[in-house]
PDB file of C-alpha atoms in Angstrom:
ATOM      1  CA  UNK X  15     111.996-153.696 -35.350  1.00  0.00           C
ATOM      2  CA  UNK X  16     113.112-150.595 -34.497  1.00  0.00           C
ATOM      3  CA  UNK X  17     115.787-147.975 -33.800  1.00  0.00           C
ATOM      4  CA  UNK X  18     119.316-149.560 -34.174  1.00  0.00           C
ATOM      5  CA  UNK X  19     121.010-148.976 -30.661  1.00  0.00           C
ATOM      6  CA  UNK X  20     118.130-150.312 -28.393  1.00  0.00           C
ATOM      7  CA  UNK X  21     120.448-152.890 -26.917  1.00  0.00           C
ATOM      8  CA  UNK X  22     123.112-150.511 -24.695  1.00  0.00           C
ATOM      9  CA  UNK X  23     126.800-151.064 -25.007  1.00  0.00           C
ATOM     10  CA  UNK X  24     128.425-153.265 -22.811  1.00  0.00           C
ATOM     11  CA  UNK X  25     130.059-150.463 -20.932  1.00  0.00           C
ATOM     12  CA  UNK X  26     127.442-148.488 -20.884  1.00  0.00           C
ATOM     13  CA  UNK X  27     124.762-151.378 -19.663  1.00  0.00           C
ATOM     14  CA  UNK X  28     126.654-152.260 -16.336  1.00  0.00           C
ATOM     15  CA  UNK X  29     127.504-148.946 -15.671  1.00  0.00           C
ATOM     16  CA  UNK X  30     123.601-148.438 -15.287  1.00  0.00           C
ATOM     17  CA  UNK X  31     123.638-151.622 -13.547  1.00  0.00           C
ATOM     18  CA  UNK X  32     125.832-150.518 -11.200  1.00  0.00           C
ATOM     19  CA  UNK X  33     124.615-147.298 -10.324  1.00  0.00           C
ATOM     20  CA  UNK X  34     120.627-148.633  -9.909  1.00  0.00           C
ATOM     21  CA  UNK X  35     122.551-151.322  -7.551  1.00  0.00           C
ATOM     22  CA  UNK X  36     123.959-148.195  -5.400  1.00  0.00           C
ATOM     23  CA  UNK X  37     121.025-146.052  -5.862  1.00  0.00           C
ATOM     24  CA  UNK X  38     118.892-149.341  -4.259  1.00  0.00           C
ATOM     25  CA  UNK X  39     121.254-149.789  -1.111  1.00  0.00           C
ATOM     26  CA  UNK X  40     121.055-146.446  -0.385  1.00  0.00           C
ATOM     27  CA  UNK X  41     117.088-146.403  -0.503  1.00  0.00           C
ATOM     28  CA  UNK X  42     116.982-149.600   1.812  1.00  0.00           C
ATOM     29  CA  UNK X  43     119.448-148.492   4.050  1.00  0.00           C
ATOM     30  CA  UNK X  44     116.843-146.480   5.328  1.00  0.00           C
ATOM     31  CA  UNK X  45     114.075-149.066   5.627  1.00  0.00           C
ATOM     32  CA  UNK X  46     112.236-149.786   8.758  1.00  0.00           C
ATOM     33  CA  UNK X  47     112.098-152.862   9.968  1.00  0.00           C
ATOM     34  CA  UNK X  48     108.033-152.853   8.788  1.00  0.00           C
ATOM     35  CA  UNK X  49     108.924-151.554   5.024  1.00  0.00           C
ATOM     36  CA  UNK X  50     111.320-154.967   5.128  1.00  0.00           C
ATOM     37  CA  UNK X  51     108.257-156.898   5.478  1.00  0.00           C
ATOM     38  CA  UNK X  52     105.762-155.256   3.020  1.00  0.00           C
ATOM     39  CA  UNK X  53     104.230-157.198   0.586  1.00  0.00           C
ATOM     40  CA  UNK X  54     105.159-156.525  -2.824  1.00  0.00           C
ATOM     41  CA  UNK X  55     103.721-157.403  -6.552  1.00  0.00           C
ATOM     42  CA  UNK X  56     106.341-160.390  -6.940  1.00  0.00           C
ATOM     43  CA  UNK X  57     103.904-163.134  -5.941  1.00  0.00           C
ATOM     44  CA  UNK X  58     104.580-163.804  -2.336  1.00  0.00           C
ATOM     45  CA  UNK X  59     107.741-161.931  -2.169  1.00  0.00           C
ATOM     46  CA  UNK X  60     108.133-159.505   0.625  1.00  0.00           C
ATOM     47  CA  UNK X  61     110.564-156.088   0.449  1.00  0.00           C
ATOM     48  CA  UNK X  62     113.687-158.261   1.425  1.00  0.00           C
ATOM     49  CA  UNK X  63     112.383-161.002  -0.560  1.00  0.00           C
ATOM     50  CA  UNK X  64     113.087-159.245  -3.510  1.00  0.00           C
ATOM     51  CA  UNK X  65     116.491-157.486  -2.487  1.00  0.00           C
ATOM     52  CA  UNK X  66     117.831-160.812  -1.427  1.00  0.00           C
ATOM     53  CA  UNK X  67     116.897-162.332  -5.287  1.00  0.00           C
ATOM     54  CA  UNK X  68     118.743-158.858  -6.650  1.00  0.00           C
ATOM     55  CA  UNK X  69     121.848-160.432  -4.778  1.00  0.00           C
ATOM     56  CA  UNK X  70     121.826-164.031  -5.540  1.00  0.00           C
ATOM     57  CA  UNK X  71     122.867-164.130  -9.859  1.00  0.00           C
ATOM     58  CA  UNK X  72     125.846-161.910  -8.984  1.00  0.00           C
ATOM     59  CA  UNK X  73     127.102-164.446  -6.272  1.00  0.00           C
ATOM     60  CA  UNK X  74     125.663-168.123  -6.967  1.00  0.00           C
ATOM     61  CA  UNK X  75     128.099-170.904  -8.478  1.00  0.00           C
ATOM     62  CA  UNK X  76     127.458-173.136 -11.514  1.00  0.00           C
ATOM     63  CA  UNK X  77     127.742-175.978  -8.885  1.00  0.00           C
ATOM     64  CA  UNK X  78     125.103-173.913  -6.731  1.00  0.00           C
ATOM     65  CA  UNK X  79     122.715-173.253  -9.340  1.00  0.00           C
ATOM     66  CA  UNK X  80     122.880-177.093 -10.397  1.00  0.00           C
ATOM     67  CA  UNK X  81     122.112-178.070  -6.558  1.00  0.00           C
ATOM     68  CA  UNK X  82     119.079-176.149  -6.308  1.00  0.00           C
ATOM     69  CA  UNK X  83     117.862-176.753  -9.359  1.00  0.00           C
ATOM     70  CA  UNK X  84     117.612-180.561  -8.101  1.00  0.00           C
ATOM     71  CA  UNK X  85     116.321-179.165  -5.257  1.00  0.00           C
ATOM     72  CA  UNK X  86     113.359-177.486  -7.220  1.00  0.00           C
ATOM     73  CA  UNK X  87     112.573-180.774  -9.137  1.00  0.00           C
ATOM     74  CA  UNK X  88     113.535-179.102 -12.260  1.00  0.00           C
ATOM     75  CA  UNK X  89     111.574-176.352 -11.956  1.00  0.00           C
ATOM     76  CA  UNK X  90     113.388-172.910 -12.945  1.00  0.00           C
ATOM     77  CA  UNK X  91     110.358-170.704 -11.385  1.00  0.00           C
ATOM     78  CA  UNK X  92     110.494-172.918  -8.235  1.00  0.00           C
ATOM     79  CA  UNK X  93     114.270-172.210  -8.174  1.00  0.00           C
ATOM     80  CA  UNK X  94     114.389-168.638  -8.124  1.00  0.00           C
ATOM     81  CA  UNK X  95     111.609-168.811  -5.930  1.00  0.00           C
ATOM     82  CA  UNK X  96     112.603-170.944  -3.199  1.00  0.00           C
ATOM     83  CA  UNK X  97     116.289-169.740  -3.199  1.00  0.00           C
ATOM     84  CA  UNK X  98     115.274-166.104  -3.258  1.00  0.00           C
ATOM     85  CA  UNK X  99     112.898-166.521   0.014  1.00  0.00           C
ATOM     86  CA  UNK X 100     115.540-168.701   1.682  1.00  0.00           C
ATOM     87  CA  UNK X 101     118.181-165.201   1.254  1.00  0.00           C
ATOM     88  CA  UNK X 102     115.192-162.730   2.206  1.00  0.00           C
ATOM     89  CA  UNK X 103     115.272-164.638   5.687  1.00  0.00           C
ATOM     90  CA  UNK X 104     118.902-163.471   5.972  1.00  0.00           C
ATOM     91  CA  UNK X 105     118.973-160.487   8.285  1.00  0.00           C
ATOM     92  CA  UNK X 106     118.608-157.351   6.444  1.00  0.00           C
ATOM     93  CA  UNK X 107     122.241-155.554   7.449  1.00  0.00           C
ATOM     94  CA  UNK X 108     123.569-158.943   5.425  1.00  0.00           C
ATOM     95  CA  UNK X 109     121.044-158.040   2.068  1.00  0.00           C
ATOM     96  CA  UNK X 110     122.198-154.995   1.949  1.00  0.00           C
ATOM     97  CA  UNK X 111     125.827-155.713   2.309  1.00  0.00           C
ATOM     98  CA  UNK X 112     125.586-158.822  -0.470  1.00  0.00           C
ATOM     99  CA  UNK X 113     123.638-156.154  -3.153  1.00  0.00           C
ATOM    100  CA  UNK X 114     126.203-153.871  -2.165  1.00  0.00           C
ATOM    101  CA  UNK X 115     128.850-156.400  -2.925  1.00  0.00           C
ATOM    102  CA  UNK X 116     127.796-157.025  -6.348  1.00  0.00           C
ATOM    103  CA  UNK X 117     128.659-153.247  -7.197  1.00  0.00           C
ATOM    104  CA  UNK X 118     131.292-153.268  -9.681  1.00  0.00           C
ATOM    105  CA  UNK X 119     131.064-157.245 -10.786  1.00  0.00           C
ATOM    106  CA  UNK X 120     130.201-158.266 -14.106  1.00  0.00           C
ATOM    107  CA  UNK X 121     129.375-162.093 -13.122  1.00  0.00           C
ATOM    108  CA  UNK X 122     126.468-163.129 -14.943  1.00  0.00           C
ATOM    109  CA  UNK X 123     124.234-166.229 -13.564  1.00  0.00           C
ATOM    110  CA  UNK X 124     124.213-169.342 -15.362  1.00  0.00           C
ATOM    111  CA  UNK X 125     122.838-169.444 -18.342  1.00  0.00           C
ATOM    112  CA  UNK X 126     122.006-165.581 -18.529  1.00  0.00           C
ATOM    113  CA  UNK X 127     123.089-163.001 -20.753  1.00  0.00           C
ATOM    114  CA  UNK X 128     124.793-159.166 -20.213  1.00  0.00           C
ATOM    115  CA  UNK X 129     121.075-158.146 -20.380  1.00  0.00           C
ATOM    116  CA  UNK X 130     119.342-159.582 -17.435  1.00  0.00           C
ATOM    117  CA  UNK X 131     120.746-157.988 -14.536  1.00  0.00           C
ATOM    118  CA  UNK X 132     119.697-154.855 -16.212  1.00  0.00           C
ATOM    119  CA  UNK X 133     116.002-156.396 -16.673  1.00  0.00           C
ATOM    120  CA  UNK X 134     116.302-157.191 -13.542  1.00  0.00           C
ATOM    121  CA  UNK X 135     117.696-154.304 -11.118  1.00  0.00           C
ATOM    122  CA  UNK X 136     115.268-152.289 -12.991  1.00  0.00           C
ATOM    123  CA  UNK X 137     112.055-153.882 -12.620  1.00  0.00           C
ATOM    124  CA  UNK X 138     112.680-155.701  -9.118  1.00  0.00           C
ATOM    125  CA  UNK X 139     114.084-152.135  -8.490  1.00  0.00           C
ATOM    126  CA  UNK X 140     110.348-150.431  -9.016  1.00  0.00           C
ATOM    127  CA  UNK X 141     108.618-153.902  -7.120  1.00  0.00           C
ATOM    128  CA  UNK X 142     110.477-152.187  -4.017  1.00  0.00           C
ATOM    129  CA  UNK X 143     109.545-148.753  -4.793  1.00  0.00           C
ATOM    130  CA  UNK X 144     105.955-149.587  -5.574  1.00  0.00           C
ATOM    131  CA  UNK X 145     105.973-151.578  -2.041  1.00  0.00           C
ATOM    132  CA  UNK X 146     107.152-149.151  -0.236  1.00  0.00           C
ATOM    133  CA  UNK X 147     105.137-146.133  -1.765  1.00  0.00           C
ATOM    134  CA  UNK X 148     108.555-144.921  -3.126  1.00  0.00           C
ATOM    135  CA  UNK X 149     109.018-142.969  -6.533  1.00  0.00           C
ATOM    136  CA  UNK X 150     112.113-144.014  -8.450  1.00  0.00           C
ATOM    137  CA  UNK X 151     113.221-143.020 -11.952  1.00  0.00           C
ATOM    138  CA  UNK X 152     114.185-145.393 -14.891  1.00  0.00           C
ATOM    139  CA  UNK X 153     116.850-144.443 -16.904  1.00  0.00           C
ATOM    140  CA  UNK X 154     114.625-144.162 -20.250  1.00  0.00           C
ATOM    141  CA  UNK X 155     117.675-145.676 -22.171  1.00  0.00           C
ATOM    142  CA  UNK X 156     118.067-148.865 -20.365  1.00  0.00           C
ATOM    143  CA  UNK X 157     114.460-149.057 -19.791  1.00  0.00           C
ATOM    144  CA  UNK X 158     114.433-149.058 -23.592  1.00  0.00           C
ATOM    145  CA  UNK X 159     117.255-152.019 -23.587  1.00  0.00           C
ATOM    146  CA  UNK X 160     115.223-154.032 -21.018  1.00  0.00           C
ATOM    147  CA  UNK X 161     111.855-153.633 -22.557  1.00  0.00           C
ATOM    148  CA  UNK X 162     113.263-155.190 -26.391  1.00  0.00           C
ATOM    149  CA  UNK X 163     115.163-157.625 -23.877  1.00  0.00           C
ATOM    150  CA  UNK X 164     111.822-158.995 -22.717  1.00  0.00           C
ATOM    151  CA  UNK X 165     110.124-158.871 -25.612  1.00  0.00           C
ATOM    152  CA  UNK X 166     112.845-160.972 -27.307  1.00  0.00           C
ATOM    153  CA  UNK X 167     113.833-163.469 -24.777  1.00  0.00           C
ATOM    154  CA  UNK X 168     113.889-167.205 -25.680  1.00  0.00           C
ATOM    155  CA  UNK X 169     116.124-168.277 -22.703  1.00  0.00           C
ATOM    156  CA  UNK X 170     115.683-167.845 -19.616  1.00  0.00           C
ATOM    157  CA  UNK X 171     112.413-168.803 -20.499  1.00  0.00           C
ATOM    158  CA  UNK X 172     110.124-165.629 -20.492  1.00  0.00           C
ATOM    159  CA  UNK X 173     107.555-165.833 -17.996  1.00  0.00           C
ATOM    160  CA  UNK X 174     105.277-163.173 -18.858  1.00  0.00           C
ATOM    161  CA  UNK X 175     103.148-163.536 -22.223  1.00  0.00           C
ATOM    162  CA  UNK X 176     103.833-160.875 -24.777  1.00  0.00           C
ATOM    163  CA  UNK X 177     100.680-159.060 -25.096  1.00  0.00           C
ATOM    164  CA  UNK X 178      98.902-159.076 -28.230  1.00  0.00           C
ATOM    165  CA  UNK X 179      98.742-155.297 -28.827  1.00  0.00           C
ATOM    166  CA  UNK X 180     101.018-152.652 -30.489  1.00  0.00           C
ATOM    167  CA  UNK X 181     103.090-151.232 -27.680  1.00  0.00           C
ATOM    168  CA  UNK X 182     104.614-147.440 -28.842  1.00  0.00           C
ATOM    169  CA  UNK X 183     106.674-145.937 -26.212  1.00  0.00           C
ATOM    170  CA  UNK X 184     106.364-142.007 -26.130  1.00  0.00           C
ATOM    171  CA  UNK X 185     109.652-140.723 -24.587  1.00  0.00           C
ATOM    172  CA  UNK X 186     111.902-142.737 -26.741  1.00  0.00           C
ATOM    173  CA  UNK X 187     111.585-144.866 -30.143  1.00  0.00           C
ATOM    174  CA  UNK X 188     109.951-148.123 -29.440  1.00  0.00           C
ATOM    175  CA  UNK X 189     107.536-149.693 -30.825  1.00  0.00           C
ATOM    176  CA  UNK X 190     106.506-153.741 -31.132  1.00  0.00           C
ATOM    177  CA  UNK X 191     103.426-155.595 -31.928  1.00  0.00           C
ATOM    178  CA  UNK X 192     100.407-155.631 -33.527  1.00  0.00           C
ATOM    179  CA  UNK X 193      96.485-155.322 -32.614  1.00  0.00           C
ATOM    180  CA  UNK X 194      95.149-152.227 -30.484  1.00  0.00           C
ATOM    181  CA  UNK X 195      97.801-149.335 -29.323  1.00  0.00           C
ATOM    182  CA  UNK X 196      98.721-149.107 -26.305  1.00  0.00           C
ATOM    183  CA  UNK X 197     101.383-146.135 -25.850  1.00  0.00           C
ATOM    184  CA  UNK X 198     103.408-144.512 -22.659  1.00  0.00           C
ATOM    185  CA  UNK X 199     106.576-144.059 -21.339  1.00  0.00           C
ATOM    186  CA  UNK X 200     109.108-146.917 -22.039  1.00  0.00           C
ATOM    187  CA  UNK X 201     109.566-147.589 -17.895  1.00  0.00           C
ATOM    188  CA  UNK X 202     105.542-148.182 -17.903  1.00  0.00           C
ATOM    189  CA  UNK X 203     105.593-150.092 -21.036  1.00  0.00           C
ATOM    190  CA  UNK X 204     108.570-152.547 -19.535  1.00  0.00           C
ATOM    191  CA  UNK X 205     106.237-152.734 -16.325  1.00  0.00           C
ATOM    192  CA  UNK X 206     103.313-153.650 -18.433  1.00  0.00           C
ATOM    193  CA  UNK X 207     105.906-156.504 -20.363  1.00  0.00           C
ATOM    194  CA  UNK X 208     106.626-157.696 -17.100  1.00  0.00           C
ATOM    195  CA  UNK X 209     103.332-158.552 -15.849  1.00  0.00           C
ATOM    196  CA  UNK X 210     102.718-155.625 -13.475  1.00  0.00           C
ATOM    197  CA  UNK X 211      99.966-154.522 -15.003  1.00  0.00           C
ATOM    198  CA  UNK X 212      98.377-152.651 -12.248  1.00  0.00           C
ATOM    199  CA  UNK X 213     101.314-150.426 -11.692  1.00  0.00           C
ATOM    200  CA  UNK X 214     101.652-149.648 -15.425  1.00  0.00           C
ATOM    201  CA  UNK X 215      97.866-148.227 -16.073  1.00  0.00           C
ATOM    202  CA  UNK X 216      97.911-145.669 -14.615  1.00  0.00           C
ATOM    203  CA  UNK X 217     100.692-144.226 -16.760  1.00  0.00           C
ATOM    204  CA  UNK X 218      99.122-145.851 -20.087  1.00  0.00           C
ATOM    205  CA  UNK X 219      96.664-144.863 -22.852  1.00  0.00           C
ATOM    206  CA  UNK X 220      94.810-147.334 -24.934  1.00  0.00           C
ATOM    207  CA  UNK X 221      93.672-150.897 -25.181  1.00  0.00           C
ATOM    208  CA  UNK X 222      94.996-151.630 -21.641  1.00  0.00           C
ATOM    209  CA  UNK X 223      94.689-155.161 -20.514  1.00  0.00           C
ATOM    210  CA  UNK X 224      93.442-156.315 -17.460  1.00  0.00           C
ATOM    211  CA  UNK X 225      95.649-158.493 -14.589  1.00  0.00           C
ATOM    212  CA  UNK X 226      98.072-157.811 -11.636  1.00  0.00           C
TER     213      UNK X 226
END
């Protein structure tokens, strides 16, 4: 399975958190009000699509999450989904101030662990970069953390299938699976576990698969 120590302390884990959350309002800060509408790999999800779901875990109530959950017809993709667009519509000095908000709080969504808002800043954290033709570095330790996170995850349901090769990373220990190799960094690997294929290849050697 493994190096022992893949999974971060919890410390150390939302003290990443935190400083990917303040290294993100800082980069959109910047944004024009075209890079706030660019298209990015999350489906239908624009730029402040995806800012405004980075908000939402740190903030929503049990009550909240129960509500739109109903509203979804019991459908946990359609909730994230639907709630995550309504919040992008919010205007974009409010995004920022909300992300900026959750700096410093440990609050976890419902039925979430410690893990996911790592998972999270970091990928939906490279969906904006990606968008917006940006470059921005993964912390190879907590990439390491989020990649074993995804690769382990029973609930939340995962929503990316595992693929069915043997994934080595080659700037930290990590490796899982079994079939053809497929090696690179950890931060490409975690982008390749998280269905964005197309911005992992580039950065991969082997048996790539092919997809979005």
């Amino acid at each position: 399975m493994g190096p022992a120590g893949v999974v971060l302390g919890v410390d150390e884990s939302w003290q990443v958190v935190d400083r990917e959350r303040a290294s993100l309002v800082d980069l959109l800060e910047g944004l024009g009000p075209q890079e706030w509408e660019k298209p990015t790999q999350c489906g239908d999800w624009r730029v402040r699509d995806v800012a405004a779901h980075l908000t939402i875990a740190a903030r929503i109530s049990y009550g909240a999450v129960l509500r739109e959950f109903v509203r979804a017809r019991g459908s946990f993709d359609r909730m994230i989904h639907d709630t995550s667009v309504r919040e992008g519509e919010l205007p974009v000095t409010e995004i920022v101030a909300n992300l900026r908000s959750t700096i410093g709080t440990r609050r976890l969504a419902p039925g979430t662990t410690r893990r996911e808002p790592l998972l999270d800043i970091l990928v939906h954290g490279q969906d904006i970069a990606l968008a917006l033709g940006r470059e921005r570095a993964m912390p190879v330790e907590a990439a390491r953390d989020a990649a074993d996170r995804v690769w382990t995850m029973r609930f939340p349901p995962r929503p990316w299938p595992l693929p069915r090769h043997r994934l080595v990373a080659t700037d930290v220990e990590w490796t899982r699976g079994e079939g053809e190799e497929i090696s690179g960094p950890i931060s490409a690997l975690l982008l390749l576990l998280t269905g964005r294929t197309a911005a992992a290849s580039p950065r991969l050697n082997g048996a790539i698969p092919t997809g979005n």
